[in-house]
A tleap script that builds the chain and sets N, CA, C and O, in Angstrom:
source leaprc.protein.ff14SB
mol = sequence {
  NMET VAL ARG SER ILE ARG ALA LEU SER ILE
  THR LEU THR VAL ALA SER THR VAL GLY CYS
  SER SER LEU LEU LEU PRO SER GLN ALA LYS
  ALA HIE HIE GLU SER PRO THR GLN ILE THR
  SER ALA LYS TYR THR TYR ASN PRO GLN LEU
  VAL ARG LEU TYR THR TYR GLU CYS THR LYS
  LYS LEU ARG GLU VAL LYS GLY ASP THR ALA
  ASP LYS ALA SER GLN ILE CYS GLN CYS SER
  ILE SER GLN MET GLN GLN GLN HIE SER GLN
  VAL GLN ALA ILE GLN ILE PHE THR LYS ALA
  GLN ALA SER ILE LYS ASN ASP PRO LYS ALA
  MET PRO PRO GLU LEU SER PRO TYR PHE THR
  PRO CYS ILE SER THR SER CGLY
}
set mol.1.N position { -43.398 87.000 18.397 }
set mol.1.CA position { -43.394 86.029 18.950 }
set mol.1.C position { -42.003 86.053 18.681 }
set mol.1.O position { -41.282 85.135 19.072 }
set mol.2.N position { -42.375 85.604 16.137 }
set mol.2.CA position { -41.886 85.453 15.531 }
set mol.2.C position { -40.053 86.385 15.551 }
set mol.2.O position { -38.941 85.958 15.241 }
set mol.3.N position { -40.568 87.901 16.122 }
set mol.3.CA position { -38.785 88.345 16.437 }
set mol.3.C position { -38.184 88.482 17.264 }
set mol.3.O position { -37.032 88.857 17.484 }
set mol.4.N position { -39.394 88.006 18.059 }
set mol.4.CA position { -38.287 86.838 19.575 }
set mol.4.C position { -37.531 86.171 19.372 }
set mol.4.O position { -36.345 86.344 19.650 }
set mol.5.N position { -37.998 85.243 18.843 }
set mol.5.CA position { -36.939 83.884 18.982 }
set mol.5.C position { -36.309 84.079 17.501 }
set mol.5.O position { -35.151 83.761 17.773 }
set mol.6.N position { -36.287 84.385 16.126 }
set mol.6.CA position { -35.539 84.739 15.328 }
set mol.6.C position { -34.385 86.293 16.422 }
set mol.6.O position { -33.431 86.504 15.673 }
set mol.7.N position { -34.246 87.138 17.569 }
set mol.7.CA position { -33.511 87.566 17.951 }
set mol.7.C position { -33.161 86.945 18.659 }
set mol.7.O position { -31.978 87.172 18.913 }
set mol.8.N position { -33.871 85.643 19.579 }
set mol.8.CA position { -32.735 84.623 20.627 }
set mol.8.C position { -31.805 84.231 19.321 }
set mol.8.O position { -30.871 84.955 18.978 }
set mol.9.N position { -32.175 82.925 18.573 }
set mol.9.CA position { -31.372 82.548 17.478 }
set mol.9.C position { -30.368 83.223 16.967 }
set mol.9.O position { -29.404 82.733 16.378 }
set mol.10.N position { -30.609 84.570 17.221 }
set mol.10.CA position { -29.424 85.667 16.076 }
set mol.10.C position { -28.300 85.964 18.068 }
set mol.10.O position { -27.154 85.929 18.519 }
set mol.11.N position { -29.746 86.223 18.502 }
set mol.11.CA position { -27.704 85.939 19.998 }
set mol.11.C position { -26.873 84.688 20.833 }
set mol.11.O position { -26.033 84.496 21.712 }
set mol.12.N position { -27.884 83.910 19.747 }
set mol.12.CA position { -26.838 82.739 20.249 }
set mol.12.C position { -25.756 82.299 19.144 }
set mol.12.O position { -24.566 82.032 19.311 }
set mol.13.N position { -26.466 82.303 18.053 }
set mol.13.CA position { -25.528 82.051 17.290 }
set mol.13.C position { -23.988 83.066 16.756 }
set mol.13.O position { -22.916 82.768 16.230 }
set mol.14.N position { -24.794 84.697 17.368 }
set mol.14.CA position { -23.386 85.200 18.025 }
set mol.14.C position { -22.905 85.311 19.222 }
set mol.14.O position { -21.844 85.830 19.566 }
set mol.15.N position { -23.688 84.825 19.838 }
set mol.15.CA position { -22.483 84.482 21.866 }
set mol.15.C position { -21.592 83.517 20.851 }
set mol.15.O position { -20.446 83.924 20.660 }
set mol.16.N position { -22.056 82.024 20.028 }
set mol.16.CA position { -20.637 80.768 19.876 }
set mol.16.C position { -20.543 81.080 18.623 }
set mol.16.O position { -20.510 80.067 17.924 }
set mol.17.N position { -20.464 82.397 17.830 }
set mol.17.CA position { -20.032 82.300 17.029 }
set mol.17.C position { -18.865 82.948 17.889 }
set mol.17.O position { -18.048 82.060 18.131 }
set mol.18.N position { -18.388 84.451 18.574 }
set mol.18.CA position { -17.760 84.663 18.980 }
set mol.18.C position { -16.957 84.039 20.300 }
set mol.18.O position { -15.741 83.852 20.329 }
set mol.19.N position { -17.544 83.860 20.989 }
set mol.19.CA position { -17.477 82.803 21.771 }
set mol.19.C position { -16.092 81.354 21.078 }
set mol.19.O position { -15.074 81.146 21.737 }
set mol.20.N position { -16.318 80.728 20.013 }
set mol.20.CA position { -15.891 79.948 19.437 }
set mol.20.C position { -15.256 80.550 17.928 }
set mol.20.O position { -14.617 80.083 16.985 }
set mol.21.N position { -15.669 81.478 18.201 }
set mol.21.CA position { -15.005 81.664 16.327 }
set mol.21.C position { -14.553 82.358 16.867 }
set mol.21.O position { -14.940 83.398 16.335 }
set mol.22.N position { -13.174 82.930 18.584 }
set mol.22.CA position { -11.997 83.909 18.800 }
set mol.22.C position { -11.653 85.519 18.021 }
set mol.22.O position { -10.547 86.032 17.851 }
set mol.23.N position { -13.107 86.101 17.617 }
set mol.23.CA position { -13.045 87.014 17.515 }
set mol.23.C position { -11.880 87.850 17.646 }
set mol.23.O position { -11.726 88.962 17.140 }
set mol.24.N position { -11.125 87.250 18.327 }
set mol.24.CA position { -9.648 87.939 18.226 }
set mol.24.C position { -10.195 89.978 19.431 }
set mol.24.O position { -9.949 91.102 19.870 }
set mol.25.N position { -10.629 89.371 19.318 }
set mol.25.CA position { -10.895 90.903 20.036 }
set mol.25.C position { -10.407 90.902 22.164 }
set mol.25.O position { -10.812 89.934 22.808 }
set mol.26.N position { -9.602 92.010 22.906 }
set mol.26.CA position { -10.097 91.829 24.349 }
set mol.26.C position { -10.525 92.789 24.673 }
set mol.26.O position { -10.775 93.910 24.232 }
set mol.27.N position { -10.610 92.119 25.704 }
set mol.27.CA position { -10.911 93.349 27.299 }
set mol.27.C position { -12.669 92.325 27.384 }
set mol.27.O position { -13.123 91.375 26.747 }
set mol.28.N position { -13.251 93.313 28.684 }
set mol.28.CA position { -14.211 92.463 29.531 }
set mol.28.C position { -15.689 93.400 28.994 }
set mol.28.O position { -16.788 93.199 29.511 }
set mol.29.N position { -15.475 94.353 27.960 }
set mol.29.CA position { -16.573 95.052 27.388 }
set mol.29.C position { -16.968 95.317 29.115 }
set mol.29.O position { -18.198 95.360 29.143 }
set mol.30.N position { -16.728 95.400 29.740 }
set mol.30.CA position { -16.617 95.979 31.116 }
set mol.30.C position { -17.726 97.636 30.623 }
set mol.30.O position { -17.272 98.562 29.951 }
set mol.31.N position { -19.858 97.551 31.458 }
set mol.31.CA position { -19.817 98.482 30.921 }
set mol.31.C position { -19.715 98.618 30.048 }
set mol.31.O position { -19.644 99.845 29.983 }
set mol.32.N position { -19.610 98.163 28.864 }
set mol.32.CA position { -19.863 99.042 27.321 }
set mol.32.C position { -20.743 98.928 26.776 }
set mol.32.O position { -21.066 98.318 25.756 }
set mol.33.N position { -21.405 99.800 27.751 }
set mol.33.CA position { -22.885 99.300 26.986 }
set mol.33.C position { -23.222 101.048 26.282 }
set mol.33.O position { -24.394 101.424 26.237 }
set mol.34.N position { -22.672 101.501 26.038 }
set mol.34.CA position { -22.634 102.739 25.200 }
set mol.34.C position { -22.136 102.047 23.720 }
set mol.34.O position { -22.231 102.793 22.746 }
set mol.35.N position { -21.669 100.826 23.514 }
set mol.35.CA position { -21.601 100.735 22.007 }
set mol.35.C position { -23.145 100.815 21.386 }
set mol.35.O position { -23.241 101.754 20.595 }
set mol.36.N position { -23.987 100.295 21.499 }
set mol.36.CA position { -25.716 100.994 20.714 }
set mol.36.C position { -25.438 102.113 20.372 }
set mol.36.O position { -25.583 102.429 19.191 }
set mol.37.N position { -24.869 103.196 21.495 }
set mol.37.CA position { -24.602 105.363 21.131 }
set mol.37.C position { -24.284 104.617 19.617 }
set mol.37.O position { -25.167 104.589 18.760 }
set mol.38.N position { -22.323 103.744 19.269 }
set mol.38.CA position { -21.806 104.328 17.932 }
set mol.38.C position { -22.163 103.693 17.111 }
set mol.38.O position { -21.688 103.754 15.977 }
set mol.39.N position { -23.403 102.654 17.571 }
set mol.39.CA position { -24.305 102.280 16.519 }
set mol.39.C position { -25.444 103.143 15.880 }
set mol.39.O position { -25.794 102.731 14.774 }
set mol.40.N position { -25.846 103.830 16.164 }
set mol.40.CA position { -26.905 104.324 15.992 }
set mol.40.C position { -26.512 105.506 14.579 }
set mol.40.O position { -27.321 105.935 13.756 }
set mol.41.N position { -25.504 105.714 14.637 }
set mol.41.CA position { -25.803 105.847 12.727 }
set mol.41.C position { -25.181 105.125 12.163 }
set mol.41.O position { -25.055 105.503 10.998 }
set mol.42.N position { -24.642 104.146 12.382 }
set mol.42.CA position { -25.242 102.841 11.475 }
set mol.42.C position { -26.450 102.988 10.677 }
set mol.42.O position { -27.619 103.251 10.958 }
set mol.43.N position { -25.580 102.644 9.182 }
set mol.43.CA position { -26.643 102.127 8.170 }
set mol.43.C position { -27.920 101.680 8.109 }
set mol.43.O position { -28.876 101.933 7.376 }
set mol.44.N position { -27.622 100.513 9.608 }
set mol.44.CA position { -28.110 98.861 9.653 }
set mol.44.C position { -28.604 99.228 10.876 }
set mol.44.O position { -27.644 99.968 11.088 }
set mol.45.N position { -29.403 99.383 12.072 }
set mol.45.CA position { -29.701 99.259 13.416 }
set mol.45.C position { -29.720 97.360 13.641 }
set mol.45.O position { -30.204 96.680 12.737 }
set mol.46.N position { -29.140 96.669 14.933 }
set mol.46.CA position { -29.323 95.810 15.413 }
set mol.46.C position { -30.044 95.985 16.888 }
set mol.46.O position { -30.085 97.018 17.557 }
set mol.47.N position { -30.498 94.932 17.152 }
set mol.47.CA position { -30.394 94.566 18.773 }
set mol.47.C position { -29.618 94.617 19.703 }
set mol.47.O position { -28.841 93.794 20.188 }
set mol.48.N position { -29.983 96.090 20.035 }
set mol.48.CA position { -28.901 96.001 21.314 }
set mol.48.C position { -28.053 95.218 21.706 }
set mol.48.O position { -26.879 95.088 21.359 }
set mol.49.N position { -29.070 94.311 22.954 }
set mol.49.CA position { -28.289 92.984 22.953 }
set mol.49.C position { -27.740 92.310 22.658 }
set mol.49.O position { -26.961 91.734 23.418 }
set mol.50.N position { -27.908 91.912 20.864 }
set mol.50.CA position { -26.939 91.522 19.899 }
set mol.50.C position { -25.866 91.822 20.010 }
set mol.50.O position { -24.895 91.070 19.935 }
set mol.51.N position { -25.866 93.816 20.353 }
set mol.51.CA position { -24.547 94.442 20.467 }
set mol.51.C position { -23.234 94.782 21.424 }
set mol.51.O position { -22.078 95.187 21.549 }
set mol.52.N position { -24.598 94.194 22.048 }
set mol.52.CA position { -24.154 94.098 23.574 }
set mol.52.C position { -22.940 92.558 23.973 }
set mol.52.O position { -21.872 92.320 24.539 }
set mol.53.N position { -24.076 91.849 23.186 }
set mol.53.CA position { -22.910 89.697 23.145 }
set mol.53.C position { -21.998 90.445 22.672 }
set mol.53.O position { -20.891 90.465 23.210 }
set mol.54.N position { -22.330 91.334 21.388 }
set mol.54.CA position { -20.475 90.419 19.998 }
set mol.54.C position { -19.535 91.082 21.043 }
set mol.54.O position { -18.537 90.427 21.346 }
set mol.55.N position { -19.773 92.692 21.834 }
set mol.55.CA position { -19.311 93.059 22.377 }
set mol.55.C position { -18.596 92.846 23.326 }
set mol.55.O position { -17.441 93.238 23.159 }
set mol.56.N position { -18.890 92.201 24.632 }
set mol.56.CA position { -18.441 91.469 25.533 }
set mol.56.C position { -17.570 90.276 24.928 }
set mol.56.O position { -16.583 90.115 25.646 }
set mol.57.N position { -17.595 89.297 23.748 }
set mol.57.CA position { -17.657 88.523 23.573 }
set mol.57.C position { -16.688 88.324 22.881 }
set mol.57.O position { -16.185 87.228 22.633 }
set mol.58.N position { -15.970 90.510 22.108 }
set mol.58.CA position { -15.468 89.403 20.974 }
set mol.58.C position { -14.312 90.282 21.392 }
set mol.58.O position { -13.234 90.233 20.800 }
set mol.59.N position { -14.709 91.673 23.165 }
set mol.59.CA position { -13.378 92.144 24.285 }
set mol.59.C position { -12.710 91.008 24.788 }
set mol.59.O position { -11.505 90.885 25.009 }
set mol.60.N position { -13.686 90.132 24.958 }
set mol.60.CA position { -12.970 88.962 25.594 }
set mol.60.C position { -12.390 87.947 25.501 }
set mol.60.O position { -11.822 87.415 26.455 }
set mol.61.N position { -12.428 87.405 24.125 }
set mol.61.CA position { -11.116 86.730 22.980 }
set mol.61.C position { -10.377 87.492 22.501 }
set mol.61.O position { -9.200 87.154 22.372 }
set mol.62.N position { -10.900 89.031 21.990 }
set mol.62.CA position { -8.884 89.677 22.049 }
set mol.62.C position { -8.126 89.785 23.224 }
set mol.62.O position { -6.899 89.852 23.300 }
set mol.63.N position { -9.023 89.798 24.220 }
set mol.63.CA position { -8.064 90.342 25.437 }
set mol.63.C position { -6.775 88.632 25.580 }
set mol.63.O position { -5.645 88.589 26.067 }
set mol.64.N position { -7.426 87.735 25.071 }
set mol.64.CA position { -7.372 85.911 25.902 }
set mol.64.C position { -6.404 85.702 24.430 }
set mol.64.O position { -5.204 85.432 24.492 }
set mol.65.N position { -7.123 85.869 23.175 }
set mol.65.CA position { -5.336 85.584 22.605 }
set mol.65.C position { -4.837 86.940 22.204 }
set mol.65.O position { -3.625 87.080 22.371 }
set mol.66.N position { -5.474 87.962 21.721 }
set mol.66.CA position { -4.107 88.725 21.836 }
set mol.66.C position { -2.564 89.799 22.375 }
set mol.66.O position { -1.481 90.238 21.986 }
set mol.67.N position { -4.052 89.719 24.190 }
set mol.67.CA position { -3.568 90.675 24.963 }
set mol.67.C position { -3.908 91.872 25.392 }
set mol.67.O position { -3.723 92.308 26.529 }
set mol.68.N position { -4.525 92.543 24.285 }
set mol.68.CA position { -5.300 93.975 25.073 }
set mol.68.C position { -5.047 93.876 25.759 }
set mol.68.O position { -4.552 92.855 26.238 }
set mol.69.N position { -5.346 95.522 26.553 }
set mol.69.CA position { -5.628 96.159 27.210 }
set mol.69.C position { -7.458 95.975 27.432 }
set mol.69.O position { -7.969 95.543 26.399 }
set mol.70.N position { -7.971 96.102 28.006 }
set mol.70.CA position { -9.993 96.165 28.094 }
set mol.70.C position { -10.394 96.827 27.470 }
set mol.70.O position { -11.433 96.488 26.904 }
set mol.71.N position { -9.648 98.581 27.103 }
set mol.71.CA position { -10.231 99.104 26.329 }
set mol.71.C position { -9.966 99.151 25.003 }
set mol.71.O position { -10.849 99.252 24.151 }
set mol.72.N position { -8.871 99.089 24.786 }
set mol.72.CA position { -8.577 98.709 23.384 }
set mol.72.C position { -9.331 98.227 22.480 }
set mol.72.O position { -9.743 98.873 21.516 }
set mol.73.N position { -9.664 96.632 22.794 }
set mol.73.CA position { -10.282 96.020 22.419 }
set mol.73.C position { -11.459 96.040 22.539 }
set mol.73.O position { -12.010 95.141 21.904 }
set mol.74.N position { -12.012 96.585 23.004 }
set mol.74.CA position { -13.142 96.783 23.206 }
set mol.74.C position { -13.480 97.764 22.002 }
set mol.74.O position { -13.964 97.110 21.078 }
set mol.75.N position { -13.428 98.486 21.846 }
set mol.75.CA position { -12.885 99.730 21.030 }
set mol.75.C position { -12.806 99.363 19.881 }
set mol.75.O position { -13.232 100.104 18.996 }
set mol.76.N position { -12.086 97.780 19.490 }
set mol.76.CA position { -11.484 97.710 18.324 }
set mol.76.C position { -13.029 96.624 17.901 }
set mol.76.O position { -13.202 96.325 16.719 }
set mol.77.N position { -14.066 96.113 19.017 }
set mol.77.CA position { -14.425 95.468 18.946 }
set mol.77.C position { -15.971 96.081 19.131 }
set mol.77.O position { -16.745 95.188 19.476 }
set mol.78.N position { -16.545 97.257 19.001 }
set mol.78.CA position { -17.564 98.166 18.506 }
set mol.78.C position { -17.157 99.084 16.877 }
set mol.78.O position { -17.840 99.501 15.942 }
set mol.79.N position { -15.793 99.083 17.187 }
set mol.79.CA position { -15.518 99.675 15.654 }
set mol.79.C position { -15.533 98.473 14.507 }
set mol.79.O position { -15.609 98.832 13.332 }
set mol.80.N position { -15.468 97.172 14.791 }
set mol.80.CA position { -15.715 96.321 14.241 }
set mol.80.C position { -17.573 96.286 14.291 }
set mol.80.O position { -18.076 96.346 13.169 }
set mol.81.N position { -18.344 96.218 15.205 }
set mol.81.CA position { -19.518 96.038 14.572 }
set mol.81.C position { -20.063 96.803 14.045 }
set mol.81.O position { -21.066 96.528 13.387 }
set mol.82.N position { -19.635 97.896 14.147 }
set mol.82.CA position { -19.695 99.386 13.131 }
set mol.82.C position { -19.725 99.319 12.155 }
set mol.82.O position { -20.460 99.822 11.305 }
set mol.83.N position { -18.430 98.290 12.102 }
set mol.83.CA position { -18.122 98.412 10.629 }
set mol.83.C position { -19.251 97.643 9.382 }
set mol.83.O position { -19.827 97.947 8.338 }
set mol.84.N position { -19.073 96.367 10.399 }
set mol.84.CA position { -20.628 95.666 9.943 }
set mol.84.C position { -21.636 95.908 9.655 }
set mol.84.O position { -22.250 95.479 8.678 }
set mol.85.N position { -22.152 96.979 10.827 }
set mol.85.CA position { -23.304 97.762 9.939 }
set mol.85.C position { -23.456 98.674 8.904 }
set mol.85.O position { -24.528 98.944 8.363 }
set mol.86.N position { -22.342 99.159 8.626 }
set mol.86.CA position { -22.264 99.992 7.466 }
set mol.86.C position { -23.090 99.413 6.595 }
set mol.86.O position { -24.211 99.880 6.392 }
set mol.87.N position { -22.539 98.092 5.838 }
set mol.87.CA position { -22.732 97.369 4.700 }
set mol.87.C position { -23.944 96.669 5.255 }
set mol.87.O position { -24.907 97.321 4.852 }
set mol.88.N position { -24.586 95.124 6.371 }
set mol.88.CA position { -24.907 94.752 6.182 }
set mol.88.C position { -26.398 94.566 6.967 }
set mol.88.O position { -26.525 94.710 8.183 }
set mol.89.N position { -27.273 94.289 6.232 }
set mol.89.CA position { -28.967 94.116 7.979 }
set mol.89.C position { -28.386 93.249 8.714 }
set mol.89.O position { -27.557 92.544 8.140 }
set mol.90.N position { -28.599 93.039 10.052 }
set mol.90.CA position { -29.003 92.550 10.561 }
set mol.90.C position { -28.715 90.994 10.649 }
set mol.90.O position { -28.061 90.410 11.513 }
set mol.91.N position { -29.495 90.359 9.319 }
set mol.91.CA position { -29.858 89.374 9.173 }
set mol.91.C position { -28.672 88.481 9.012 }
set mol.91.O position { -28.140 87.599 9.687 }
set mol.92.N position { -28.368 89.315 7.319 }
set mol.92.CA position { -27.027 89.154 7.000 }
set mol.92.C position { -25.474 88.836 7.887 }
set mol.92.O position { -24.426 88.190 7.858 }
set mol.93.N position { -26.481 90.106 8.858 }
set mol.93.CA position { -24.759 89.873 9.309 }
set mol.93.C position { -25.084 88.398 10.421 }
set mol.93.O position { -24.114 87.963 11.041 }
set mol.94.N position { -26.353 87.763 10.592 }
set mol.94.CA position { -26.482 86.345 11.138 }
set mol.94.C position { -25.117 85.905 10.311 }
set mol.94.O position { -23.983 85.740 10.761 }
set mol.95.N position { -25.668 85.747 8.758 }
set mol.95.CA position { -24.913 84.622 7.974 }
set mol.95.C position { -23.602 85.204 8.306 }
set mol.95.O position { -22.874 84.234 8.093 }
set mol.96.N position { -22.794 86.201 8.706 }
set mol.96.CA position { -21.820 86.278 8.251 }
set mol.96.C position { -21.505 85.379 9.556 }
set mol.96.O position { -20.672 84.476 9.488 }
set mol.97.N position { -22.411 85.746 11.093 }
set mol.97.CA position { -21.488 84.991 12.215 }
set mol.97.C position { -21.093 83.547 11.771 }
set mol.97.O position { -20.054 82.926 11.994 }
set mol.98.N position { -22.010 83.253 11.206 }
set mol.98.CA position { -22.302 81.480 11.170 }
set mol.98.C position { -20.890 81.107 10.038 }
set mol.98.O position { -20.134 80.149 9.873 }
set mol.99.N position { -21.083 82.514 9.404 }
set mol.99.CA position { -20.421 80.891 8.580 }
set mol.99.C position { -18.546 80.813 8.967 }
set mol.99.O position { -17.605 80.148 8.533 }
set mol.100.N position { -18.752 82.117 10.227 }
set mol.100.CA position { -17.514 82.528 10.400 }
set mol.100.C position { -16.781 81.177 11.371 }
set mol.100.O position { -15.662 80.665 11.341 }
set mol.101.N position { -17.886 80.945 12.121 }
set mol.101.CA position { -18.110 80.150 13.038 }
set mol.101.C position { -17.753 78.603 12.973 }
set mol.101.O position { -17.356 77.801 13.819 }
set mol.102.N position { -18.069 78.511 11.572 }
set mol.102.CA position { -17.445 77.318 10.689 }
set mol.102.C position { -16.366 77.299 10.302 }
set mol.102.O position { -15.681 76.301 10.080 }
set mol.103.N position { -16.077 78.431 10.171 }
set mol.103.CA position { -14.639 78.284 9.591 }
set mol.103.C position { -13.233 78.551 10.265 }
set mol.103.O position { -12.133 78.605 9.715 }
set mol.104.N position { -13.557 78.703 11.600 }
set mol.104.CA position { -12.673 78.781 12.553 }
set mol.104.C position { -12.451 77.173 13.231 }
set mol.104.O position { -11.346 77.002 13.744 }
set mol.105.N position { -12.940 76.572 13.250 }
set mol.105.CA position { -13.288 74.972 13.838 }
set mol.105.C position { -11.570 74.209 13.669 }
set mol.105.O position { -11.137 73.304 14.381 }
set mol.106.N position { -10.788 74.936 12.453 }
set mol.106.CA position { -9.174 73.914 12.184 }
set mol.106.C position { -8.650 75.228 13.500 }
set mol.106.O position { -8.396 74.721 14.592 }
set mol.107.N position { -8.532 76.416 13.443 }
set mol.107.CA position { -8.004 77.272 13.827 }
set mol.107.C position { -8.402 78.501 14.658 }
set mol.107.O position { -8.536 79.685 14.348 }
set mol.108.N position { -8.619 77.497 16.402 }
set mol.108.CA position { -9.349 78.697 17.158 }
set mol.108.C position { -9.029 80.236 17.597 }
set mol.108.O position { -9.655 81.183 18.072 }
set mol.109.N position { -7.309 79.863 17.044 }
set mol.109.CA position { -6.489 81.133 17.840 }
set mol.109.C position { -7.091 82.558 16.728 }
set mol.109.O position { -7.149 83.700 17.184 }
set mol.110.N position { -7.499 82.233 15.249 }
set mol.110.CA position { -6.896 82.841 14.178 }
set mol.110.C position { -8.702 83.815 13.586 }
set mol.110.O position { -9.864 83.414 13.652 }
set mol.111.N position { -8.295 84.737 13.223 }
set mol.111.CA position { -9.482 86.202 12.352 }
set mol.111.C position { -10.591 85.218 11.453 }
set mol.111.O position { -10.119 85.126 10.319 }
set mol.112.N position { -11.603 84.622 11.526 }
set mol.112.CA position { -12.127 84.289 10.430 }
set mol.112.C position { -11.508 84.740 9.360 }
set mol.112.O position { -10.478 85.403 9.480 }
set mol.113.N position { -11.916 84.518 8.438 }
set mol.113.CA position { -11.940 85.164 7.143 }
set mol.113.C position { -12.931 85.400 7.035 }
set mol.113.O position { -12.654 86.551 6.696 }
set mol.114.N position { -14.294 85.388 6.988 }
set mol.114.CA position { -15.200 86.458 6.894 }
set mol.114.C position { -15.171 88.014 8.023 }
set mol.114.O position { -15.476 89.172 7.734 }
set mol.115.N position { -14.801 87.576 9.013 }
set mol.115.CA position { -14.884 89.027 10.262 }
set mol.115.C position { -13.455 89.592 9.179 }
set mol.115.O position { -13.769 90.673 8.681 }
set mol.116.N position { -12.208 89.193 8.780 }
set mol.116.CA position { -11.319 89.597 8.821 }
set mol.116.C position { -11.370 91.816 8.125 }
set mol.116.O position { -10.706 92.799 8.454 }
set mol.117.N position { -12.729 91.556 6.941 }
set mol.117.CA position { -12.610 92.769 6.258 }
set mol.117.C position { -12.768 93.685 7.697 }
set mol.117.O position { -11.948 94.516 8.089 }
set mol.118.N position { -14.151 93.276 8.432 }
set mol.118.CA position { -14.373 94.246 9.394 }
set mol.118.C position { -13.706 95.178 10.700 }
set mol.118.O position { -13.993 96.298 11.122 }
set mol.119.N position { -12.533 94.018 11.183 }
set mol.119.CA position { -11.574 94.471 11.450 }
set mol.119.C position { -9.998 95.108 11.241 }
set mol.119.O position { -9.132 95.521 12.013 }
set mol.120.N position { -10.051 95.038 10.580 }
set mol.120.CA position { -8.903 95.739 9.733 }
set mol.120.C position { -8.897 96.503 9.595 }
set mol.120.O position { -7.756 96.862 9.885 }
set mol.121.N position { -9.682 97.677 9.138 }
set mol.121.CA position { -9.671 98.983 9.517 }
set mol.121.C position { -9.400 99.516 10.965 }
set mol.121.O position { -8.532 100.282 11.383 }
set mol.122.N position { -10.726 98.672 11.777 }
set mol.122.CA position { -10.305 98.696 13.346 }
set mol.122.C position { -9.006 99.047 13.941 }
set mol.122.O position { -8.719 99.992 14.675 }
set mol.123.N position { -7.828 97.505 13.186 }
set mol.123.CA position { -7.272 96.840 13.938 }
set mol.123.C position { -6.147 98.664 14.177 }
set mol.123.O position { -5.693 99.217 15.179 }
set mol.124.N position { -6.103 99.194 11.916 }
set mol.124.CA position { -5.025 100.067 11.572 }
set mol.124.C position { -4.849 100.940 12.909 }
set mol.124.O position { -3.990 101.151 13.765 }
set mol.125.N position { -6.239 101.347 12.572 }
set mol.125.CA position { -6.868 102.538 13.193 }
set mol.125.C position { -6.387 102.556 14.766 }
set mol.125.O position { -5.787 103.488 15.301 }
set mol.126.N position { -6.603 101.877 15.110 }
set mol.126.CA position { -6.350 101.875 16.670 }
set mol.126.C position { -4.971 101.302 17.457 }
set mol.126.O position { -4.771 100.886 18.599 }
set mol.127.N position { -4.110 101.495 16.249 }
set mol.127.CA position { -2.210 101.617 17.000 }
set mol.127.C position { -2.010 100.226 17.195 }
set mol.127.O position { -0.945 99.815 17.655 }
savepdb mol mol.pdb
quit
């Protein structure tokens, strides 16, 4: 029960962070439920629902802010969450999302500095 409450809390935090923090990643994560497969090789495993929500919201935001195609945005978002999973536990990632949400209030279209390290390698390799 505590885990399900924690997972719900995490999901809500990520949803508000990704939605409000302008993760600057496009697409509608149309059926990108494949993102958990990319994550299986990650050092840390996150709740698949959290990953799907992150990827969906991130993709949506990138498309809105940067005008990327759905596929390109989804690819960048999946890459960014994979980058994070190589370095941080789910609890640490939630803390990062929470800080990012607080930092984007001044500029909703800007990349939160807390998330930049995870997007930079993904954006540079996506072309």
